[in-house]
Tab-separated table of C-alpha atoms in Angstrom:
chain	number	residue	atom	x	y	z
A	615	MET	CA	-22.791	0.775	-2.803
A	616	SER	CA	-21.340	2.805	-5.645
A	617	LEU	CA	-19.492	6.092	-6.230
A	618	ARG	CA	-21.555	9.423	-6.050
A	619	SER	CA	-19.765	11.032	-8.894
A	620	LYS	CA	-19.115	9.895	-12.546
A	621	ASP	CA	-15.472	11.169	-12.238
A	622	LEU	CA	-12.785	10.724	-9.819
A	623	ILE	CA	-11.057	14.051	-9.583
A	624	SER	CA	-9.396	14.444	-6.121
A	625	ILE	CA	-9.275	12.289	-2.897
A	626	LYS	CA	-10.239	15.299	-0.995
A	627	ASP	CA	-13.854	15.271	-2.668
A	628	ILE	CA	-14.740	11.400	-2.140
A	629	SER	CA	-15.832	9.888	0.921
A	630	THR	CA	-14.043	7.415	3.352
A	631	GLU	CA	-16.546	4.984	2.208
A	632	GLU	CA	-16.006	5.504	-1.370
A	633	ILE	CA	-12.055	5.132	-0.759
A	634	GLU	CA	-12.929	1.939	1.046
A	635	LEU	CA	-15.248	0.599	-1.790
A	636	ILE	CA	-12.372	1.286	-4.240
A	637	LEU	CA	-9.722	-0.591	-2.102
A	638	GLU	CA	-11.968	-3.774	-1.854
A	639	THR	CA	-13.377	-3.522	-5.490
A	640	ALA	CA	-9.113	-3.203	-6.249
A	641	ALA	CA	-8.932	-6.636	-4.264
A	642	GLY	CA	-11.319	-8.351	-6.587
A	643	PHE	CA	-9.415	-7.213	-9.584
A	644	LYS	CA	-5.821	-8.126	-8.213
A	645	ASP	CA	-7.203	-11.662	-8.373
A	646	VAL	CA	-7.940	-11.069	-12.209
A	647	LEU	CA	-4.067	-10.205	-12.413
A	648	GLY	CA	-2.618	-13.181	-11.157
A	649	ARG	CA	-4.236	-15.576	-13.687
A	650	ASP	CA	-3.375	-16.824	-17.187
A	651	ILE	CA	-6.197	-14.867	-18.640
A	652	LYS	CA	-5.846	-11.458	-17.358
A	653	LYS	CA	-8.872	-9.772	-18.543
A	654	VAL	CA	-12.593	-9.684	-17.796
A	655	PRO	CA	-15.326	-8.660	-20.390
A	656	ALA	CA	-16.904	-6.131	-17.792
A	657	LEU	CA	-16.337	-2.893	-20.158
A	658	ARG	CA	-16.629	-4.491	-23.450
A	659	GLY	CA	-17.877	-1.882	-26.119
A	660	LYS	CA	-16.591	0.840	-23.958
A	661	THR	CA	-13.861	3.416	-25.108
A	662	THR	CA	-11.125	4.959	-22.770
A	663	VAL	CA	-9.166	7.941	-23.964
A	664	ASN	CA	-5.844	8.519	-22.396
A	665	LEU	CA	-5.420	12.560	-22.774
A	666	PHE	CA	-2.016	13.271	-21.658
A	667	TYR	CA	-0.680	16.787	-21.843
A	668	GLU	CA	2.401	16.207	-19.627
A	669	PRO	CA	5.019	13.338	-20.146
A	670	SER	CA	4.042	10.293	-18.470
A	671	THR	CA	5.344	6.473	-19.225
A	672	ARG	CA	4.117	4.505	-16.051
A	673	THR	CA	0.912	6.203	-15.296
A	674	ARG	CA	-0.386	6.243	-18.878
A	675	THR	CA	0.761	2.462	-19.479
A	676	SER	CA	-0.817	1.615	-16.076
A	677	PHE	CA	-4.192	3.298	-17.117
A	678	GLU	CA	-3.773	1.740	-20.722
A	679	VAL	CA	-3.045	-1.837	-19.180
A	680	ALA	CA	-5.908	-1.420	-16.753
A	681	ALA	CA	-8.417	-0.353	-19.456
A	682	LYS	CA	-7.347	-3.132	-21.577
A	683	ARG	CA	-7.754	-5.758	-18.813
A	684	LEU	CA	-11.208	-4.597	-18.589
A	685	SER	CA	-11.880	-4.878	-22.494
A	686	THR	CA	-12.400	-1.472	-22.994
A	687	ASP	CA	-10.870	-0.075	-26.403
A	688	VAL	CA	-8.050	2.422	-25.829
A	689	ILE	CA	-6.868	5.665	-27.523
A	690	ASN	CA	-3.912	7.526	-26.458
A	691	ILE	CA	-3.764	11.093	-27.218
A	692	THR	CA	-0.244	13.022	-26.124
A	693	THR	CA	0.065	16.405	-26.642
A	694	SER	CA	3.289	16.389	-28.557
A	695	THR	CA	1.660	14.668	-31.525
A	696	SER	CA	-1.910	16.061	-31.144
A	697	SER	CA	-3.457	19.131	-32.689
A	698	VAL	CA	-3.070	20.671	-29.330
A	699	VAL	CA	0.402	21.836	-30.831
A	700	LYS	CA	-1.718	23.466	-33.538
A	701	GLY	CA	-3.533	25.444	-30.788
A	702	GLU	CA	-6.404	23.796	-29.986
A	703	THR	CA	-8.000	24.268	-26.576
A	704	LEU	CA	-8.652	21.774	-23.811
A	705	LEU	CA	-12.398	21.638	-24.195
A	706	ASP	CA	-12.344	21.584	-28.104
A	707	THR	CA	-9.968	18.575	-27.517
A	708	ALA	CA	-12.135	16.744	-25.386
A	709	ARG	CA	-15.607	17.505	-27.193
A	710	THR	CA	-13.716	15.991	-30.300
A	711	VAL	CA	-12.688	13.087	-28.225
A	712	LEU	CA	-16.239	12.556	-26.876
A	713	ALA	CA	-17.476	12.825	-30.726
A	714	LEU	CA	-15.145	9.946	-31.100
A	715	GLY	CA	-17.034	7.778	-28.875
A	716	ALA	CA	-15.370	7.943	-25.453
A	717	ASP	CA	-16.972	6.858	-22.621
A	718	ILE	CA	-14.012	7.548	-20.030
A	719	VAL	CA	-11.554	10.228	-20.524
A	720	VAL	CA	-8.296	9.777	-18.357
A	721	ILE	CA	-6.619	13.258	-18.115
A	722	ARG	CA	-2.818	14.603	-16.864
A	723	HIS	CA	-2.238	18.107	-17.119
A	724	SER	CA	0.321	20.443	-15.938
A	725	CYS	CA	-2.448	22.754	-14.718
A	726	SER	CA	-4.183	22.422	-11.344
A	727	GLY	CA	-8.035	22.007	-11.470
A	728	THR	CA	-8.129	20.821	-15.337
A	729	SER	CA	-9.691	17.572	-14.525
A	730	HIS	CA	-12.281	19.325	-12.663
A	731	PHE	CA	-12.853	21.863	-15.382
A	732	LEU	CA	-13.175	19.040	-17.912
A	733	ALA	CA	-15.535	16.803	-15.548
A	734	LYS	CA	-17.879	19.759	-15.551
A	735	ASN	CA	-18.148	20.298	-18.995
A	736	ILE	CA	-18.615	16.988	-20.715
A	737	GLU	CA	-20.768	13.822	-20.324
A	738	ALA	CA	-18.108	10.982	-20.265
A	739	SER	CA	-16.776	10.087	-16.860
A	740	VAL	CA	-13.172	12.001	-16.270
A	741	VAL	CA	-10.405	10.399	-13.921
A	742	ASN	CA	-7.680	12.572	-12.750
A	743	ALA	CA	-4.254	11.155	-13.738
A	744	GLY	CA	-2.375	14.097	-12.111
A	745	ASP	CA	-3.264	17.955	-12.235
A	746	GLY	CA	-0.218	20.172	-11.768
A	747	THR	CA	0.687	20.306	-8.275
A	748	ASN	CA	-2.752	19.305	-6.866
A	749	GLU	CA	-3.472	15.860	-6.754
A	750	HIS	CA	-3.045	12.447	-8.358
A	751	PRO	CA	-5.649	10.424	-6.588
A	752	THR	CA	-5.174	6.884	-8.204
A	753	GLN	CA	-1.381	7.241	-6.956
A	754	ALA	CA	-2.618	7.718	-3.328
A	755	LEU	CA	-5.076	4.861	-3.962
A	756	LEU	CA	-2.578	2.379	-4.892
A	757	ASP	CA	-0.464	3.342	-2.084
A	758	LEU	CA	-3.325	2.571	0.450
A	759	PHE	CA	-3.843	-0.428	-1.071
A	760	THR	CA	-0.296	-1.458	-1.169
A	761	ILE	CA	-0.066	-0.439	2.630
A	762	GLN	CA	-3.363	-2.314	3.417
A	763	GLU	CA	-1.970	-5.397	1.779
A	764	LYS	CA	1.271	-5.112	3.515
A	765	LYS	CA	0.479	-4.325	6.754
A	766	GLY	CA	-2.985	-5.290	7.070
A	767	ARG	CA	-4.284	-2.019	7.936
A	768	ILE	CA	-3.760	1.319	7.866
A	769	ARG	CA	-4.952	3.123	11.202
A	770	ASP	CA	-2.541	4.170	13.423
A	771	LEU	CA	0.431	3.448	11.122
A	772	GLU	CA	3.419	6.046	11.265
A	773	VAL	CA	3.823	6.973	7.456
A	774	ALA	CA	6.651	9.311	6.915
A	775	ILE	CA	6.647	10.919	3.208
A	776	VAL	CA	10.346	12.300	2.218
A	777	GLY	CA	11.173	14.659	-0.232
A	778	ASP	CA	9.543	17.574	-2.439
A	779	ILE	CA	6.252	17.611	-0.833
A	780	LEU	CA	5.651	21.339	-1.975
A	781	HIS	CA	5.304	20.509	-5.746
A	782	SER	CA	3.976	16.874	-5.197
A	783	ARG	CA	0.507	16.138	-6.135
A	784	VAL	CA	1.132	12.593	-5.160
A	785	ALA	CA	2.048	13.760	-1.651
A	786	LYS	CA	-0.955	15.679	-1.450
A	787	SER	CA	-3.224	13.084	-2.433
A	788	ASP	CA	-1.572	10.510	0.011
A	789	ILE	CA	-1.680	13.071	2.924
A	790	TYR	CA	-5.272	13.520	2.238
A	791	ALA	CA	-6.010	9.521	1.951
A	792	LEU	CA	-3.570	8.441	4.786
A	793	THR	CA	-4.982	11.172	7.346
A	794	ARG	CA	-8.639	10.342	6.568
A	795	LEU	CA	-7.848	6.500	7.099
A	796	GLY	CA	-6.394	7.201	10.723
A	797	ALA	CA	-2.616	6.772	9.836
A	798	ASN	CA	-0.182	9.308	11.371
A	799	VAL	CA	1.496	11.349	8.664
A	800	ARG	CA	5.225	12.789	8.946
A	801	LEU	CA	6.487	15.276	6.357
A	802	ILE	CA	10.307	15.161	6.023
A	803	GLY	CA	12.586	17.401	3.528
A	804	PRO	CA	14.174	20.912	3.442
A	805	PRO	CA	12.354	23.706	4.641
A	806	THR	CA	12.182	25.057	1.063
A	807	LEU	CA	10.128	21.909	0.011
A	808	VAL	CA	8.329	21.137	3.192
A	809	PRO	CA	6.296	24.439	3.986
A	810	ASP	CA	5.106	24.922	7.355
A	811	TYR	CA	1.386	25.177	6.466
A	812	LEU	CA	1.237	21.597	5.369
A	813	LYS	CA	0.957	21.021	9.460
A	814	ASP	CA	-2.836	22.455	8.757
A	815	LEU	CA	-3.454	19.032	6.883
A	816	GLY	CA	-2.887	17.020	9.859
A	817	ALA	CA	0.579	15.931	9.317
A	818	LYS	CA	3.718	16.470	11.585
A	819	VAL	CA	6.837	18.366	9.837
A	820	TYR	CA	10.374	17.224	10.234
A	821	PHE	CA	13.568	18.941	8.636
A	822	ASP	CA	15.423	16.334	10.448
A	823	MET	CA	15.509	12.657	8.118
A	824	ASN	CA	16.571	10.740	11.318
A	825	ALA	CA	14.383	12.218	13.624
A	826	GLY	CA	11.410	11.942	11.350
A	827	LEU	CA	12.004	8.361	10.375
A	828	GLU	CA	12.162	7.220	14.125
A	829	GLY	CA	9.891	4.242	14.306
A	830	ALA	CA	7.997	4.585	11.122
A	831	ASP	CA	6.015	1.698	9.735
A	832	VAL	CA	5.978	2.821	6.112
A	833	ILE	CA	8.550	5.172	4.495
A	834	MET	CA	7.528	6.820	1.228
A	835	MET	CA	10.156	8.697	-1.147
A	836	LEU	CA	9.220	10.893	-3.582
A	837	ARG	CA	11.154	11.703	-6.927
A	838	ILE	CA	13.144	14.872	-6.703
A	839	GLN	CA	12.002	16.677	-9.674
A	840	LEU	CA	15.520	17.452	-11.341
A	841	GLU	CA	13.989	20.207	-13.420
A	842	ARG	CA	13.665	22.355	-10.172
A	843	GLN	CA	17.248	21.800	-9.738
A	844	GLY	CA	19.207	25.237	-9.886
A	845	LYS	CA	15.935	27.116	-8.648
A	846	GLY	CA	17.024	27.694	-5.222
A	847	PHE	CA	15.220	24.787	-3.713
A	848	PHE	CA	18.303	23.177	-2.602
A	849	PRO	CA	22.096	23.531	-3.483
A	850	SER	CA	22.598	20.270	-5.376
A	851	THR	CA	21.638	16.794	-5.903
A	852	HIS	CA	24.837	15.839	-4.164
A	853	GLU	CA	23.920	17.918	-0.721
A	854	TYR	CA	20.339	16.590	-0.913
A	855	PHE	CA	21.069	12.935	-1.069
A	856	ARG	CA	23.425	13.654	1.916
A	857	ASN	CA	20.680	15.201	3.994
A	858	TRP	CA	17.659	13.596	2.850
A	859	GLY	CA	18.533	10.531	0.958
A	860	LEU	CA	17.275	7.160	1.801
A	861	THR	CA	20.355	4.932	2.906
A	862	ALA	CA	20.625	1.740	4.843
A	863	ALA	CA	21.757	3.346	7.996
A	864	ARG	CA	18.385	5.751	7.748
A	865	VAL	CA	16.154	2.997	7.185
A	866	SER	CA	17.439	1.220	10.501
A	867	ARG	CA	15.757	4.113	12.058
A	868	ALA	CA	12.372	2.988	11.270
A	869	LYS	CA	10.677	-0.101	12.488
A	870	ASP	CA	12.175	-3.484	11.657
A	871	ASP	CA	9.379	-4.408	9.437
A	872	ALA	CA	9.099	-1.158	7.879
A	873	ILE	CA	8.401	-0.999	4.163
A	874	ILE	CA	9.627	1.389	1.623
A	875	MET	CA	7.750	2.942	-1.082
A	876	HIS	CA	8.362	5.042	-4.351
A	877	PRO	CA	5.826	6.235	-6.967
A	878	GLY	CA	8.541	6.098	-9.514
A	879	PRO	CA	10.463	7.067	-11.568
A	880	MET	CA	13.554	6.854	-9.213
A	881	ASN	CA	16.503	8.698	-9.312
A	882	ARG	CA	19.119	6.369	-7.355
A	883	GLY	CA	21.778	8.190	-5.728
A	884	ILE	CA	19.631	11.539	-5.335
A	885	GLU	CA	16.579	10.706	-3.249
A	886	ILE	CA	17.176	6.791	-2.688
A	887	ALA	CA	20.273	4.478	-2.507
A	888	SER	CA	20.273	1.545	-4.805
A	889	GLU	CA	20.980	-0.816	-1.931
A	890	VAL	CA	17.619	0.453	-0.349
A	891	ALA	CA	15.631	0.626	-3.785
A	892	ASP	CA	16.674	-3.102	-4.261
A	893	SER	CA	16.516	-4.408	-0.637
A	894	SER	CA	13.464	-6.847	0.443
A	895	ARG	CA	11.796	-4.215	2.273
A	896	SER	CA	11.081	-2.292	-0.865
A	897	VAL	CA	7.692	-2.857	-2.181
A	898	ILE	CA	8.190	-0.531	-5.254
A	899	LEU	CA	7.142	-3.171	-7.738
A	900	ASP	CA	4.234	-4.161	-5.712
A	901	GLN	CA	2.917	-0.473	-6.173
A	902	VAL	CA	3.266	-0.754	-10.036
A	903	THR	CA	1.030	-4.164	-10.052
A	904	ASN	CA	-1.334	-3.001	-7.590
A	905	GLY	CA	-1.685	0.310	-9.623
A	906	ILE	CA	-3.216	-1.840	-12.406
A	907	ALA	CA	-5.639	-3.363	-9.849
A	908	VAL	CA	-6.748	-0.348	-8.321
A	909	ARG	CA	-7.186	1.689	-11.646
A	910	MET	CA	-9.101	-1.217	-12.967
A	911	ALA	CA	-11.617	-0.841	-9.918
A	912	VAL	CA	-11.819	2.946	-10.598
A	913	LEU	CA	-12.570	2.489	-14.445
A	914	TYR	CA	-14.804	0.097	-13.315
A	915	LEU	CA	-16.554	2.032	-10.571
A	916	VAL	CA	-16.774	5.365	-12.678
A	917	SER	CA	-18.353	3.777	-15.476
A	918	GLY	CA	-21.032	2.358	-13.467
A	919	VAL	CA	-22.473	5.920	-12.212
A	920	LYS	CA	-24.927	7.264	-14.760
A	921	ALA	CA	-24.486	10.919	-15.753
B	835	MET	CA	-47.814	-13.273	2.109
B	836	SER	CA	-44.597	-14.951	2.691
B	837	LYS	CA	-44.240	-18.886	2.857
B	838	VAL	CA	-41.773	-21.158	4.293
B	839	LEU	CA	-40.714	-23.362	1.549
B	840	LEU	CA	-37.666	-25.236	3.557
B	841	ASP	CA	-36.611	-25.073	6.939
B	842	LYS	CA	-33.463	-25.805	8.623
B	843	LYS	CA	-34.225	-29.391	8.552
B	844	ASP	CA	-35.293	-29.520	5.126
B	845	MET	CA	-32.157	-27.584	3.907
B	846	GLU	CA	-30.001	-29.903	5.754
B	847	ARG	CA	-31.640	-32.945	4.202
B	848	ALA	CA	-31.523	-31.430	0.609
B	849	VAL	CA	-27.617	-30.775	1.044
B	850	THR	CA	-27.030	-34.345	2.223
B	851	ARG	CA	-28.716	-35.734	-0.674
B	852	MET	CA	-27.097	-33.547	-3.038
B	853	ALA	CA	-23.704	-34.297	-1.478
B	854	HIS	CA	-24.562	-38.158	-1.866
B	855	GLU	CA	-25.562	-37.368	-5.793
B	856	ILE	CA	-22.311	-35.647	-6.305
B	857	ILE	CA	-20.321	-38.711	-4.870
B	858	GLU	CA	-22.425	-41.180	-7.011
B	859	LYS	CA	-22.005	-39.207	-10.406
B	860	ASN	CA	-18.366	-38.630	-9.845
B	861	LYS	CA	-17.400	-41.901	-8.071
B	862	GLY	CA	-15.892	-40.015	-5.479
B	863	ILE	CA	-14.668	-36.684	-5.058
B	864	LYS	CA	-11.200	-36.849	-6.156
B	865	THR	CA	-11.712	-35.540	-9.496
B	866	ILE	CA	-14.167	-32.485	-8.583
B	867	CYS	CA	-13.777	-29.101	-7.445
B	868	LEU	CA	-16.337	-27.031	-5.629
B	869	VAL	CA	-16.733	-23.442	-6.792
B	870	GLY	CA	-19.448	-21.481	-4.957
B	871	ILE	CA	-21.185	-18.246	-6.857
B	872	GLN	CA	-20.577	-15.105	-4.495
B	873	ARG	CA	-22.342	-14.707	-2.387
B	874	GLY	CA	-25.186	-17.231	-1.441
B	875	GLY	CA	-23.516	-20.092	-3.239
B	876	VAL	CA	-20.470	-19.796	-1.187
B	877	HIS	CA	-22.241	-20.567	1.801
B	878	ILE	CA	-24.155	-23.553	0.069
B	879	ALA	CA	-20.801	-24.850	-1.330
B	880	ASN	CA	-19.067	-24.659	2.202
B	881	ARG	CA	-21.721	-26.881	3.422
B	882	LEU	CA	-21.682	-29.320	0.590
B	883	SER	CA	-17.910	-29.357	1.350
B	884	ALA	CA	-18.383	-30.282	5.260
B	885	LYS	CA	-20.964	-32.949	4.215
B	886	LEU	CA	-18.623	-34.422	1.571
B	887	LYS	CA	-16.026	-34.425	4.114
B	888	GLU	CA	-18.214	-36.416	6.449
B	889	ILE	CA	-19.236	-39.032	3.928
B	890	GLU	CA	-15.925	-39.407	2.167
B	891	GLY	CA	-13.655	-38.550	4.875
B	892	SER	CA	-11.089	-36.255	2.863
B	893	ASP	CA	-11.304	-32.038	2.802
B	894	LEU	CA	-12.341	-30.642	-0.521
B	895	PRO	CA	-11.485	-26.828	-0.691
B	896	VAL	CA	-14.084	-24.354	-1.667
B	897	GLY	CA	-13.465	-21.766	-4.337
B	898	THR	CA	-15.227	-18.586	-4.684
B	899	LEU	CA	-16.349	-16.950	-7.773
B	900	ASP	CA	-17.550	-13.488	-8.461
B	901	ILE	CA	-19.147	-13.151	-11.608
B	902	SER	CA	-20.190	-9.572	-11.650
B	903	LEU	CA	-17.511	-8.846	-14.511
B	904	TYR	CA	-19.130	-11.329	-16.635
B	905	ARG	CA	-22.987	-10.067	-16.209
B	906	ASP	CA	-24.726	-9.597	-19.331
B	907	ASP	CA	-26.760	-6.691	-17.964
B	908	LEU	CA	-24.063	-4.467	-16.582
B	909	ASN	CA	-24.827	-1.758	-19.004
B	910	VAL	CA	-28.420	-1.856	-18.208
B	911	ARG	CA	-28.806	-2.257	-14.604
B	912	LYS	CA	-29.353	0.822	-12.177
B	913	ASP	CA	-26.810	-0.470	-9.684
B	914	GLN	CA	-23.647	-1.566	-10.407
B	915	PRO	CA	-22.836	-4.988	-8.911
B	916	VAL	CA	-20.022	-5.078	-6.108
B	917	VAL	CA	-16.919	-6.868	-6.919
B	918	ARG	CA	-15.886	-9.594	-4.695
B	919	ARG	CA	-13.289	-12.066	-4.570
B	920	THR	CA	-12.493	-15.072	-6.866
B	921	GLN	CA	-10.248	-17.301	-5.331
B	922	VAL	CA	-10.251	-21.001	-6.595
B	923	PRO	CA	-7.490	-22.933	-4.341
B	924	CYS	CA	-7.422	-25.862	-6.708
B	925	GLU	CA	-6.311	-26.480	-9.856
B	926	ILE	CA	-9.223	-26.511	-12.477
B	927	ASN	CA	-7.582	-27.761	-15.381
B	928	ASN	CA	-9.021	-31.322	-16.316
B	929	LYS	CA	-11.333	-31.567	-13.194
B	930	LYS	CA	-14.684	-31.438	-12.839
B	931	VAL	CA	-16.027	-28.185	-11.515
B	932	VAL	CA	-19.073	-28.322	-9.467
B	933	LEU	CA	-20.572	-24.589	-9.918
B	934	VAL	CA	-22.918	-24.086	-6.550
B	935	ASP	CA	-25.422	-21.408	-6.557
B	936	ASP	CA	-28.494	-20.718	-4.006
B	937	VAL	CA	-31.297	-20.029	-6.476
B	938	LEU	CA	-31.465	-21.086	-10.198
B	939	PHE	CA	-33.946	-18.710	-12.030
B	940	THR	CA	-33.179	-17.359	-15.614
B	941	GLY	CA	-29.943	-19.148	-15.750
B	942	ARG	CA	-28.105	-15.862	-16.759
B	943	SER	CA	-25.781	-15.994	-13.757
B	944	ILE	CA	-24.603	-19.194	-14.597
B	945	ARG	CA	-23.896	-18.241	-17.978
B	946	ALA	CA	-21.857	-15.802	-16.441
B	947	ALA	CA	-20.217	-18.266	-13.888
B	948	MET	CA	-19.185	-20.639	-16.618
B	949	ASP	CA	-17.476	-18.011	-18.892
B	950	ALA	CA	-15.760	-16.732	-15.590
B	951	VAL	CA	-14.635	-20.636	-15.067
B	952	MET	CA	-13.195	-21.094	-18.334
B	953	ASP	CA	-11.164	-17.830	-18.038
B	954	LEU	CA	-9.686	-19.738	-15.044
B	955	GLY	CA	-8.611	-22.721	-17.059
B	956	ARG	CA	-10.254	-25.735	-18.936
B	957	PRO	CA	-12.207	-27.934	-16.712
B	958	SER	CA	-13.239	-31.806	-18.044
B	959	ALA	CA	-16.574	-30.811	-17.129
B	960	ILE	CA	-19.055	-28.016	-15.349
B	961	GLN	CA	-21.606	-29.431	-13.438
B	962	LEU	CA	-24.307	-27.406	-11.524
B	963	ALA	CA	-25.745	-27.909	-8.041
B	964	VAL	CA	-28.607	-25.386	-6.770
B	965	LEU	CA	-30.536	-25.282	-3.456
B	966	VAL	CA	-33.599	-24.137	-5.145
B	967	ASP	CA	-34.583	-24.330	-8.778
B	968	ARG	CA	-37.465	-21.951	-9.156
B	969	GLY	CA	-37.786	-22.140	-12.907
B	970	HIS	CA	-38.212	-19.447	-15.642
B	971	ARG	CA	-35.460	-20.398	-17.593
B	972	GLU	CA	-34.357	-17.926	-20.349
B	973	LEU	CA	-31.189	-19.762	-21.547
B	974	PRO	CA	-30.790	-23.610	-22.151
B	975	ILE	CA	-29.213	-24.540	-18.763
B	976	LYS	CA	-30.186	-27.582	-16.429
B	977	ALA	CA	-28.934	-28.135	-12.966
B	978	ASP	CA	-27.244	-31.665	-12.241
B	979	TYR	CA	-28.147	-31.613	-8.452
B	980	VAL	CA	-31.208	-29.565	-7.347
B	981	GLY	CA	-32.067	-29.320	-3.277
B	982	LYS	CA	-35.778	-28.410	-3.977
B	983	ASN	CA	-37.745	-27.658	-7.272
B	984	ILE	CA	-40.212	-25.087	-6.334
B	985	PRO	CA	-42.736	-23.641	-9.078
B	986	THR	CA	-43.013	-19.792	-8.840
B	987	SER	CA	-44.483	-17.159	-10.802
B	988	MET	CA	-42.388	-14.253	-12.049
B	989	ASN	CA	-43.405	-11.708	-9.602
B	990	GLU	CA	-42.600	-13.885	-6.727
B	991	THR	CA	-39.279	-13.734	-5.202
B	992	VAL	CA	-37.310	-16.507	-3.553
B	993	ALA	CA	-35.221	-15.474	-0.564
B	994	VAL	CA	-32.570	-18.040	0.821
B	995	GLU	CA	-31.980	-17.145	4.250
B	996	LEU	CA	-28.695	-18.752	6.026
B	997	ILE	CA	-27.343	-18.739	9.496
B	998	GLU	CA	-23.827	-17.459	7.657
B	999	ASP	CA	-25.602	-14.173	7.209
B	1000	GLY	CA	-26.954	-14.069	10.635
B	1001	GLU	CA	-30.424	-15.113	9.843
B	1002	GLU	CA	-32.338	-18.308	10.744
B	1003	ASP	CA	-31.854	-21.054	8.235
B	1004	ARG	CA	-34.857	-21.262	5.561
B	1005	VAL	CA	-36.162	-20.732	2.128
B	1006	VAL	CA	-38.939	-18.407	1.990
B	1007	LEU	CA	-41.299	-17.330	-1.106
B	1008	GLU	CA	-42.434	-13.770	-0.910
């Protein structure tokens, strides 16, 4: 069994079997991460290029670590230091990167659909590391992996996703992935950030935090994108925390063994209280480690598909 | 045309003899660690472990080793190998690792397995146990324990069928 496409662009476009293959492969790579020698020669001689048109520390670092653990060479290109600031187009940059010998291009861009465009135009494998407000598939896959690891299953779990769903590509990929694997998804947040049409994706919408968290198995917090502050989505971060911030009292509405997730970076005191982020229920750091294993699986699997 | 080379009884006898040879060579089982190569080797390793327990009276945990990430044909194969779990429950530093596989052929899997084991630690020795040695080595590799030597031609295939995979215990030449 292998992936059908040389690229990983979106959760929406891959089959349930492909999601399961990625998760099973990631379990094998997690074994590698637990050893003294955390490296395998699988992709020796290949080159991975991280092409980041948007600031990112953790996703870029995670992809970089994953690529290095697979023995590929890694080149990081960030727009602030590249010829993009001199006006080069995306396709020209990508072609240049290919001429340098790239086998896999990991791309993040503020425009939705960029990775899809790139994948259609170059021979190398393209992995979407976040495109605009569209998708962030590897984040959803690492979330699935973490839930599966902690809960032993995904089917029939009650998963509450809280925060800025509207602008969150993480939330979108998570909704597609979770509903596909049979979880019940609830979306919680202010009406300005949780549009009603999201019901069409098979999720339940709650504007009241306590009601939404009742009996949840998994609480996924999203980062409040502070750059959206003052644009009318919510009056103030203080008021946001009072209504939709995750506090210990609100966690108690969920099941006793509920886990708490956050894709990072966290805004302590805005979407999540410190005592909750640091509690034993929090699996936020497990998500970081699992992210490496999942990205190793993705890089390995896409490189095995001949164009 | 297919021909049964080993049946259930033959297979059991071969495993029993290999278990005795492992004990004899290593003067017991205290210094050894059994590691089966995914997937066929894992079943044979489990059978050896059960037999060793029967003879020596103590448990011997079985490790599983996935070699797909160490293969030398990753770039040329049409189908990418499925990555399975590598879980070695015992400390391998300064232990004798007995690698277990079902069929020994070109020796390339064993080369990959040795590299994979070396990344897990520094064993004092690596030994090799195989249920069937069908010849045609492409690397200087030799098994320490062999269930059965079967001369084959390159265009034949040796299939080890096991009850663990829902089949009848037997080795078939096709």
